[in-house]
Amino acid sequence: MEETGIGIWGVPLAIFAGAIRVSTPFIFVSLGETITERSGRINLGLEGTLVFGAMTAYAMAVMTGSPTLGVLVAMMAGAIFGLIHGWVCKFPKVNDIAIGIAMMQFGLGMAFFLGKSFIQPVAPKLPSIALGSWSTMPQVQAALNINVLFFIGAALALFLFWAFKNTRIGLILRVVGDSTDAARAMGIDPDRVRLLATAAGGSLAAIGGAYLSLYYPGSWNEGISSGQGLMAVALVIFARWNPIGCFLAALLFGGAGALGPALQSVGVTQGYYLFYAAPYVLTLIILIATSSPTRSLAGAPGALSLTK
Amino acid sequence: MTIEANDPALSIVGKPASLRPVLEWTARRAEPIVIGLTAIIIGLAIFSLFILAVGKSPATLFQLMYTGGFASWFSVQNSLSRAAPLLLTALCVALPARLGLVIIGGEGAVVLGGVTAAAMAMPLAGTAPVFLTLVLMAMAAMVVGGIWIGLAGFLRHYRGVNETISSLLLSYIAIALMNQFVEGLLRDPASLNKPSTRPLPAEYMLGNIPGMDVHWGLVIGILACMVSWIVIEATSYGFAARIAGGNVRAAQIQGLPVGKLIAGFTALAGSFAGLAGMIEVAAVQGSANASLAAGYGYTGILVAFLARHNPLAIIPVAILLGGIDASGGLIQRRMGLPDATVLVLQGTLFIVILFCETFYGRFKIFNPDLWKRSL
C-alpha cells in the first residue's frame, strides 16, 4: 500500500477510519439488542434480521433507486422478524435463546432465497458527509468521509441513554425487564412490552444490515455479515446494557477489527488473523472478570434469562 | 388377555387393572411423538404456503426431496454421509442440555478438532502405522474439543458466566485460531488459492464402510450416540445429570458434584464435536482448511432440539436432515429454486417445533396421573 507523506501515522488513521466504518452496524444491532434485553428478553436471531435487512434494503434500493426507502423497508422487515420472535416467545416453556437461533436460520434462509436475484444489480449508495475536505491528503479525506448512519447511531445512543432514565416508556421497559411480577402489579402487560421491544430491536438491527449492503462494503452477497448480529449480544453485555457503552464498545470492536489490516499495510503480518479474535477475547475476559456464580451481572435486567 | 375393539373395557374410565399400565406407558410415550409429528406437519404446511407464494408446487418439491434424499441407494448413501458430522455436533448440544445448559459454540470445537487432527497427522503420516495415526488424531481432536466446550461449562459453574455467550465467543476465537494456524504455522506451501494444511496421504484417510459409499464417520457418530444414550439413561452420572438439570439447588443439597458433572458433560460434548472435525479432515477434506467452518455446529443445534436432546432420536433426525440437505442440489436444478430453500425449510421447522414445546403437559390425555381427575 502507498504511504505517501503520511508514514507510520497511517496506522492510527486507518484504525480510526476503520473503527468508524466497521462500527456502524455494531452500533445499531447492539442498541436494538439493548432495548430488547432491557425488557427482559434476549434475541439471538438478530444475525438473521441483520442479513435480511441488508437484502431488503439492497433490493428496494435497486428497484426504486432510493437508498433511504431501502432503509425504511428494511426497518419494517426487521420489525416483523422481531414481532414473530416476540410473539412466539410469550408462550410458556418456549426458550427464547433457542428461538433466536431458529430465527437466525430462518432469516438467513429467507434473505438468501429472496435475495438471489439481487447479487448482480448495483444499488445506489447511502450518502456520506465529507468532513475531511479541509485536508489535502487523500488518506485523511477518505478517513473522514463518514456515513450519515454513523451520526444517527451516535445520536440514537445518546437519546436512548436519556430515554431509559427520564421517560415513562423507559421506566416501563426497565420495570418489565427487572421483574415480570412487579410489572404486572403496576398494571403493565409484560408480554406486550417485550413484543414491542423485540420489534424495535429488530428494526434497528435491520438498519445495521442496510448499512452493510448500501454503504460498506456496499454490495449484497451471501457472505455480507461475518457474525455482527451474534456479536452484538456479547457487545451488549460488554457495554452493561448501557446505550452509550454500546456506542463506545462498537467503536472498540470496529477498531480491533481494523487493527489487523492496518498493521498489515505497514508490513506487520504476524498474527494477522489473531487480531480478528481480539474483541471476542476481550469480551470473554470481561465476562469472566465481572461474573459471579452467586449474583447476576451488574447492571443486568433481572428478568433476563441470560443472567439468571 | 383378549380385548375386543369395541369392548367398553377399553375406555379409560372402566379400565381393567391389567390394561392400565399398558395405556399409561403408551400415553407417556405418545406425547413427544404426537406433538413432534404435528409440529413437523404444521411446519411443512407453512413452508408449502411459502413455496406456493413464490409460484412453485410444494408437491413437486417434497417429491424431489424424497428422490434426492432417500429414493435410491445412491441418494441414501449421500444422505448418510451428510448425517455423519451432524450426529456428533448434535451430541455437543444434547448432552449439556440434559444439565439445562444451552451450548451453541459446537462449531468452534469442530474447527479446532480438525486443525488439531491435521497438526497431529503432520509428523505421523507416512511414518507411523495408519491405525495408530488415526487413533492419535482422533484422541487429540477430542481432547482439544473437550477442553474448548468444557471451558464453557467450567466457567458456567465456577464463575457464573452464561454458557451460551461464552461458547459463542469461544467459537469465534476458535475460527480465528484456525485461520491463523492454517495461514501461518501449519500452512502447506503448495496450497496457493485455498490455504490448507499438508494433505493427508491417501492411504491414511479414514475410508469407506465396506460395500458402501459412506465413510466410517457414520459408524463413529452412531456409536457416539449410543454411548451417550447409555451414559444418560443407564449410569449414575446420567441420572445425577438429569437431576441437576431439573433443579441445581436440589442436586447440590443431595450432595451431587454438580460442578464436576457440568464440566464432565460439557467436555464429553465438546470431544464429540472435536471428533467431528477430525472426521471431516480424515474422511472428507484430507486437510484442515476454512471449509471446516461449514456450519455443522449450527445445524447440530437444530438436530439436537428436533430430537428433544435424546441421543437415540438424534440418529433418525440427523439422517433426515442429511437427506433434506442432500436433496438441495436436485431442487435447485429441477425447480429453479435457490439452494437456500433448504435453509428456509429448516428454519421454519425449527421455529414451529420449538414453539410446540409449549404444548407439552397441556393435554391431559398424555398424563395418566390426571386421568381420574379429568374424567
XYZ file of C-alpha atoms in Angstrom, chain A:
308
model
C 0.000 0.000 0.000
C 1.189 3.530 -0.760
C 2.035 5.644 2.243
C 2.999 8.917 0.625
C 3.584 11.694 3.116
C 1.816 10.027 5.966
C 4.136 7.192 7.017
C 3.551 5.477 10.317
C 0.637 7.806 11.058
C -1.276 5.769 8.560
C -1.814 3.097 11.208
C -3.786 5.106 13.767
C -5.595 6.883 10.937
C -6.541 3.582 9.351
C -7.711 2.240 12.697
C -9.730 5.402 13.317
C -11.314 5.262 9.882
C -11.857 1.531 10.170
C -13.422 1.896 13.612
C -15.972 4.348 12.282
C -16.686 2.367 9.130
C -16.891 -1.046 10.752
C -18.631 0.028 13.935
C -21.858 1.414 12.440
C -23.681 -1.928 12.062
C -22.484 -2.909 15.535
C -23.962 0.324 16.936
C -27.402 -0.324 15.504
C -27.604 -4.026 16.284
C -26.324 -3.564 19.819
C -28.689 -0.658 20.517
C -31.551 -2.794 19.230
C -30.457 -5.716 21.369
C -30.149 -3.375 24.375
C -33.784 -2.334 24.020
C -34.844 -5.987 23.744
C -32.694 -7.189 26.635
C -33.718 -4.303 28.858
C -37.254 -5.641 28.524
C -36.043 -8.977 29.852
C -35.815 -10.939 26.647
C -32.860 -11.954 24.531
C -32.957 -12.186 20.754
C -30.111 -14.204 19.246
C -31.866 -14.037 15.901
C -30.588 -10.541 15.123
C -27.936 -12.054 12.852
C -30.737 -13.291 10.608
C -32.573 -9.974 10.923
C -29.422 -8.083 10.008
C -28.811 -10.132 6.880
C -32.477 -9.993 5.881
C -32.386 -6.227 6.423
C -29.314 -5.985 4.217
C -31.107 -7.905 1.482
C -34.401 -5.952 1.622
C -32.605 -2.606 1.747
C -30.479 -3.518 -1.247
C -33.425 -4.929 -3.199
C -35.553 -1.844 -2.518
C -32.704 0.478 -3.433
C -32.183 -1.375 -6.719
C -35.881 -1.330 -7.574
C -36.744 2.227 -6.528
C -33.375 3.934 -6.825
C -33.717 5.328 -3.334
C -31.398 4.015 -0.608
C -33.414 5.858 2.058
C -36.524 3.955 1.058
C -34.421 0.810 1.234
C -33.508 1.547 4.850
C -37.141 2.215 5.755
C -38.405 -1.005 4.186
C -35.587 -2.932 5.884
C -36.721 -1.452 9.211
C -40.240 -2.719 8.597
C -38.949 -6.167 7.684
C -36.785 -6.190 10.807
C -39.752 -5.193 12.952
C -41.761 -8.094 11.501
C -38.950 -10.505 12.418
C -38.931 -9.041 15.910
C -42.699 -9.401 16.180
C -42.509 -13.078 15.220
C -39.793 -13.667 17.830
C -41.663 -11.690 20.462
C -44.969 -13.434 19.796
C -43.569 -16.961 19.810
C -41.562 -16.340 22.998
C -44.539 -15.179 25.025
C -45.816 -18.748 25.295
C -44.765 -20.747 28.341
C -41.896 -23.257 28.013
C -40.619 -21.618 24.821
C -36.885 -20.986 25.124
C -36.064 -17.507 23.785
C -32.397 -18.358 23.171
C -33.302 -21.400 21.050
C -35.999 -19.470 19.170
C -33.338 -16.868 18.441
C -31.118 -19.463 16.800
C -34.094 -20.736 14.807
C -34.994 -17.191 13.712
C -31.391 -16.659 12.696
C -31.519 -19.681 10.421
C -34.919 -18.662 9.060
C -33.769 -15.079 8.431
C -30.602 -16.195 6.662
C -32.589 -18.671 4.585
C -35.198 -16.095 3.564
C -32.538 -13.500 2.767
C -30.537 -15.888 0.572
C -33.700 -17.223 -1.051
C -35.302 -13.900 -1.929
C -32.007 -12.097 -2.485
C -30.607 -14.482 -5.082
C -31.600 -12.248 -7.994
C -30.089 -9.115 -6.435
C -26.479 -10.260 -6.314
C -25.745 -8.824 -9.770
C -27.514 -5.402 -9.936
C -25.856 -2.339 -8.432
C -27.784 -0.260 -5.912
C -27.283 3.450 -5.216
C -25.271 4.009 -2.050
C -26.233 5.802 1.119
C -24.907 9.367 1.307
C -21.879 10.240 3.404
C -20.541 13.541 4.739
C -17.057 14.637 3.712
C -15.623 16.075 6.929
C -12.102 15.782 5.594
C -12.380 18.228 2.701
C -10.091 20.678 4.540
C -7.182 18.304 4.139
C -5.088 17.907 1.021
C -4.140 14.350 1.894
C -6.393 11.750 0.260
C -5.968 9.354 3.202
C -7.341 11.925 5.627
C -10.160 12.769 3.267
C -11.085 9.120 2.918
C -10.886 8.542 6.658
C -13.177 11.456 7.430
C -15.756 10.568 4.827
C -18.365 9.447 7.327
C -21.736 7.958 6.583
C -24.849 9.687 7.905
C -25.967 6.487 9.622
C -22.950 6.707 11.928
C -24.131 10.081 13.208
C -27.703 8.843 13.500
C -26.416 5.865 15.502
C -24.423 8.126 17.812
C -27.426 10.394 18.351
C -29.653 7.405 18.945
C -27.272 6.086 21.611
C -27.428 9.419 23.441
C -31.188 9.576 23.053
C -31.721 6.046 24.365
C -29.422 6.724 27.315
C -31.568 9.728 28.180
C -34.860 7.975 27.420
C -34.175 4.938 29.612
C -33.661 7.231 32.592
C -36.100 10.031 32.009
C -39.159 8.878 30.130
C -42.182 6.877 31.115
C -41.573 4.379 28.307
C -38.020 3.910 29.551
C -39.284 3.275 33.056
C -41.868 0.740 31.861
C -39.188 -1.055 29.870
C -36.869 -1.243 32.869
C -39.586 -2.448 35.225
C -40.645 -5.199 32.841
C -37.010 -6.194 32.403
C -36.293 -6.310 36.105
C -39.360 -8.122 37.344
C -42.300 -9.562 35.470
C -44.305 -9.640 38.691
C -43.612 -6.009 39.572
C -44.694 -5.014 36.073
C -47.948 -6.944 36.423
C -48.536 -5.285 39.794
C -48.169 -1.905 38.105
C -50.811 -2.902 35.588
C -48.372 -3.290 32.717
C -48.689 -6.202 30.298
C -45.112 -7.586 30.186
C -45.730 -9.662 27.071
C -46.851 -6.638 25.084
C -43.871 -4.542 26.220
C -41.472 -7.338 25.318
C -43.193 -7.819 21.962
C -42.734 -4.132 21.099
C -39.184 -4.055 22.469
C -38.218 -7.066 20.325
C -39.803 -5.429 17.275
C -37.879 -2.210 17.928
C -34.680 -4.231 18.348
C -35.317 -5.999 15.079
C -35.898 -2.825 13.118
C -32.644 -1.304 14.444
C -30.728 -4.482 13.576
C -32.110 -4.241 10.044
C -30.652 -0.707 9.734
C -27.278 -2.220 10.590
C -27.798 -4.640 7.731
C -28.866 -1.864 5.367
C -25.604 -0.059 6.162
C -23.639 -3.162 5.193
C -25.306 -3.616 1.822
C -25.793 0.051 0.940
C -22.555 1.568 2.180
C -19.750 -0.602 3.472
C -18.797 -2.987 1.901
C -21.725 -1.786 -0.210
C -22.981 -4.820 -2.097
C -25.336 -7.680 -1.437
C -23.992 -11.197 -1.244
C -24.434 -14.186 0.994
C -21.295 -13.552 2.999
C -22.174 -9.955 3.836
C -22.299 -10.417 7.594
C -19.485 -12.064 9.466
C -21.397 -12.557 12.667
C -22.049 -8.902 13.550
C -25.575 -9.797 14.653
C -24.428 -12.526 17.006
C -21.535 -10.458 18.280
C -23.949 -7.718 19.254
C -25.258 -9.957 22.012
C -21.791 -10.172 23.539
C -21.273 -6.483 22.899
C -24.371 -5.569 24.896
C -23.050 -7.498 27.887
C -19.670 -5.829 27.383
C -21.460 -2.463 27.442
C -23.510 -3.388 30.526
C -26.852 -2.667 28.844
C -25.893 0.991 28.590
C -26.576 2.639 25.182
C -23.558 4.965 25.362
C -21.479 1.974 26.400
C -22.800 0.204 23.287
C -21.627 3.047 21.096
C -18.132 3.042 22.619
C -17.914 -0.755 22.612
C -18.956 -0.815 18.961
C -16.151 1.639 18.156
C -13.718 -0.567 20.062
C -14.884 -3.683 18.219
C -14.656 -1.852 14.918
C -11.178 -0.569 15.750
C -9.996 -4.024 16.785
C -11.304 -5.380 13.510
C -9.404 -2.698 11.587
C -6.174 -3.276 13.515
C -5.156 -6.353 11.521
C -5.498 -4.834 8.041
C -3.894 -1.546 9.235
C -0.835 -3.289 10.613
C -0.588 -5.433 7.517
C -0.493 -2.302 5.384
C 2.711 -1.177 7.125
C 4.286 -4.602 6.879
C 3.343 -6.230 10.171
C 1.870 -9.544 9.090
C 2.496 -11.733 12.152
C -0.658 -12.865 13.901
C -2.912 -11.151 11.351
C -5.872 -13.434 11.999
C -5.498 -13.302 15.746
C -6.427 -9.630 15.675
C -9.878 -10.654 14.494
C -10.240 -12.637 17.708
C -9.289 -9.618 19.846
C -12.831 -8.316 20.505
C -14.097 -11.790 21.366
C -11.210 -12.478 23.741
C -11.729 -9.079 25.342
C -15.457 -9.695 25.853
C -14.797 -13.126 27.307
C -12.193 -11.773 29.737
C -14.562 -9.040 30.884
C -17.369 -11.555 31.268
C -15.165 -13.804 33.384
C -13.885 -10.919 35.466
C -17.290 -9.476 36.237
C -19.409 -12.604 36.588
C -20.010 -14.462 39.775
C -21.781 -17.738 40.430
C -23.822 -16.211 43.247
C -25.139 -12.955 41.835
C -26.238 -11.782 38.428
C -24.167 -9.457 36.269
C -24.027 -5.858 37.483
C -26.445 -3.732 35.515
C -28.259 -6.694 34.035
C -32.057 -6.706 33.787
C -33.347 -9.080 36.467
C -35.764 -10.994 34.250
C -33.208 -11.676 31.515
C -32.783 -15.422 31.050
C -29.173 -14.790 30.079
C -28.053 -13.751 33.531
C -30.177 -15.948 35.757
